[in-house]
Tab-separated table of C-alpha atoms in Angstrom:
chain	number	residue	atom	x	y	z
A	1	PRO	CA	-34.245	-17.347	29.700
A	2	ARG	CA	-36.978	-15.678	31.731
A	3	LYS	CA	-40.453	-15.356	30.295
A	4	LYS	CA	-42.814	-12.466	30.722
A	5	SER	CA	-46.485	-12.214	30.016
A	6	THR	CA	-47.422	-9.475	27.566
A	7	GLY	CA	-50.727	-8.909	29.323
A	8	SER	CA	-53.531	-8.414	26.822
A	9	THR	CA	-52.752	-11.320	24.501
A	10	GLY	CA	-51.690	-13.768	27.148
A	11	THR	CA	-48.698	-14.905	25.051
A	12	GLU	CA	-45.290	-15.065	26.547
A	13	LYS	CA	-42.085	-13.779	24.959
A	14	PRO	CA	-38.634	-14.917	26.057
A	15	LEU	CA	-36.461	-12.142	27.460
A	16	ALA	CA	-32.711	-11.979	27.335
A	17	PRO	CA	-31.060	-12.512	30.699
A	18	SER	CA	-30.434	-9.234	32.486
A	19	ASN	CA	-26.661	-9.806	32.492
A	20	ALA	CA	-26.505	-10.505	28.744
A	21	PRO	CA	-24.594	-7.891	26.750
A	22	LYS	CA	-26.700	-5.711	24.556
A	23	PRO	CA	-26.036	-6.101	20.848
A	24	ALA	CA	-23.633	-3.460	19.587
A	25	ALA	CA	-24.745	-1.036	16.959
A	26	ALA	CA	-23.855	-2.354	13.540
A	27	ALA	CA	-20.531	-0.809	12.655
A	28	PRO	CA	-19.873	-0.204	8.994
A	29	ALA	CA	-17.977	-3.223	7.744
A	30	LYS	CA	-14.508	-2.511	6.445
A	31	LYS	CA	-14.157	-3.524	2.868
A	32	ALA	CA	-11.271	-5.926	2.605
A	33	PRO	CA	-8.986	-4.896	-0.201
A	34	LYS	CA	-8.782	-7.252	-3.100
A	35	ALA	CA	-5.412	-8.927	-3.147
A	36	GLY	CA	-4.752	-7.811	-6.724
A	37	ASP	CA	-5.485	-4.190	-5.916
A	38	ALA	CA	-3.245	-4.069	-2.844
A	39	ARG	CA	-0.521	-5.940	-4.656
A	40	SER	CA	-0.577	-3.647	-7.694
A	41	GLU	CA	-0.665	-0.466	-5.580
A	42	ILE	CA	2.244	-1.606	-3.432
A	43	GLU	CA	4.233	-2.726	-6.467
A	44	HIS	CA	3.582	0.609	-8.197
A	45	LEU	CA	4.665	2.555	-5.103
A	46	LEU	CA	7.947	0.699	-4.694
A	47	VAL	CA	8.857	0.517	-8.382
A	48	THR	CA	8.139	4.191	-9.126
A	49	ALA	CA	9.965	5.411	-6.015
A	50	ASN	CA	12.829	2.959	-6.629
A	51	ARG	CA	14.048	3.143	-3.052
A	52	PRO	CA	13.909	0.852	-0.009
A	53	TYR	CA	10.741	0.760	2.094
A	54	GLY	CA	9.866	-0.961	5.356
A	55	VAL	CA	6.422	-2.399	6.021
A	56	MET	CA	5.355	0.598	8.118
A	57	ASP	CA	6.629	3.008	5.442
A	58	VAL	CA	4.297	1.379	2.915
A	59	VAL	CA	1.402	1.314	5.395
A	60	GLN	CA	1.838	5.043	6.035
A	61	ALA	CA	2.249	5.862	2.340
A	62	LEU	CA	-0.996	4.081	1.471
A	63	ALA	CA	-2.874	4.956	4.701
A	64	PRO	CA	-5.650	4.329	5.570
A	65	LYS	CA	-6.259	1.831	2.767
A	66	TYR	CA	-4.439	-1.242	4.013
A	67	GLU	CA	-3.538	-2.689	7.369
A	68	LYS	CA	-0.054	-3.850	8.299
A	69	GLY	CA	-0.879	-7.549	7.855
A	70	VAL	CA	-2.144	-7.043	4.309
A	71	VAL	CA	0.905	-4.971	3.367
A	72	GLN	CA	3.297	-7.518	4.919
A	73	SER	CA	1.737	-10.409	3.019
A	74	MET	CA	1.729	-8.476	-0.268
A	75	LEU	CA	5.387	-7.474	0.158
A	76	ASP	CA	6.344	-11.085	0.897
A	77	GLY	CA	4.368	-12.217	-2.146
A	78	LEU	CA	6.070	-9.650	-4.375
A	79	GLU	CA	9.424	-10.814	-3.041
A	80	LEU	CA	8.601	-14.454	-3.796
A	81	SER	CA	7.483	-13.535	-7.317
A	82	GLY	CA	10.805	-11.782	-7.955
A	83	VAL	CA	9.498	-8.230	-8.281
A	84	LEU	CA	11.089	-7.100	-5.002
A	85	ARG	CA	14.195	-7.959	-3.045
A	86	SER	CA	14.600	-7.668	0.711
A	87	LYS	CA	17.099	-7.708	3.506
A	88	ALA	CA	16.667	-8.105	7.257
A	89	VAL	CA	17.801	-4.861	8.835
A	90	ILE	CA	17.020	-5.048	12.557
A	91	GLY	CA	15.769	-8.298	14.009
A	92	ALA	CA	12.644	-9.321	12.139
A	93	GLN	CA	12.302	-5.997	10.285
A	94	LYS	CA	12.964	-6.116	6.578
A	95	ALA	CA	13.642	-3.496	3.942
A	96	TYR	CA	12.090	-4.078	0.507
A	97	TRP	CA	13.175	-2.539	-2.789
A	98	PRO	CA	12.558	-3.207	-6.498
A	99	ASP	CA	14.819	-5.765	-8.158
A	100	GLN	CA	17.271	-3.489	-9.945
A	101	ALA	CA	17.764	-5.991	-12.765
A	102	LYS	CA	14.115	-5.346	-13.724
A	103	VAL	CA	14.211	-1.547	-13.459
A	104	LYS	CA	14.256	0.210	-16.819
A	105	THR	CA	17.612	1.781	-17.500
A	106	THR	CA	18.416	4.601	-19.861
A	107	SER	CA	20.711	3.851	-22.797
A	108	ALA	CA	23.687	6.047	-23.652
A	109	ALA	CA	21.883	7.345	-26.756
A	110	GLU	CA	18.833	8.330	-24.669
A	111	MET	CA	21.126	10.094	-22.170
A	112	ARG	CA	22.786	12.086	-24.980
A	113	GLU	CA	19.371	13.040	-26.352
A	114	MET	CA	18.148	14.187	-22.932
A	115	THR	CA	21.357	16.192	-22.400
A	116	MET	CA	20.893	17.935	-25.752
A	117	ASP	CA	17.235	18.658	-24.938
A	118	LEU	CA	18.288	20.136	-21.599
A	119	ARG	CA	20.928	22.336	-23.250
A	120	ASP	CA	18.379	23.565	-25.804
A	121	ALA	CA	15.877	24.352	-23.022
A	122	VAL	CA	18.508	26.285	-21.043
A	123	ALA	CA	19.499	28.239	-24.165
A	124	ASP	CA	15.863	29.031	-24.942
A	125	THR	CA	15.304	30.241	-21.384
A	126	LYS	CA	18.342	32.519	-21.525
A	127	GLU	CA	17.168	33.992	-24.845
A	128	ALA	CA	13.688	34.598	-23.444
A	129	GLU	CA	15.104	36.413	-20.386
A	130	GLN	CA	17.087	38.869	-22.520
């Protein structure tokens, strides 16, 4: 590096070469999501929706929190742990969905109870309108 005299003190300070790039302004560092947080959010999204999602669907649903690479690795991890299932749809693209064997189902008794509750609510609404 070139050296330049400061003048009054007589000390020399090294200068950066003229063709050296100037340091960029410090950009705010992106906080990397904790693996547990991303994993739990993605699992919650897929299990509550109970429908197939592609990687980009999940990225868009959780935007701008997680990048595609993080989502892809979390989906693959959830698949390996048995929470999700997947199928290749077009080339390397995969569709992911919750394992239906692990989705809570409604028993026949619960269905009858909900049907009776619905009938009562409809009857109450009709009475209130009259």
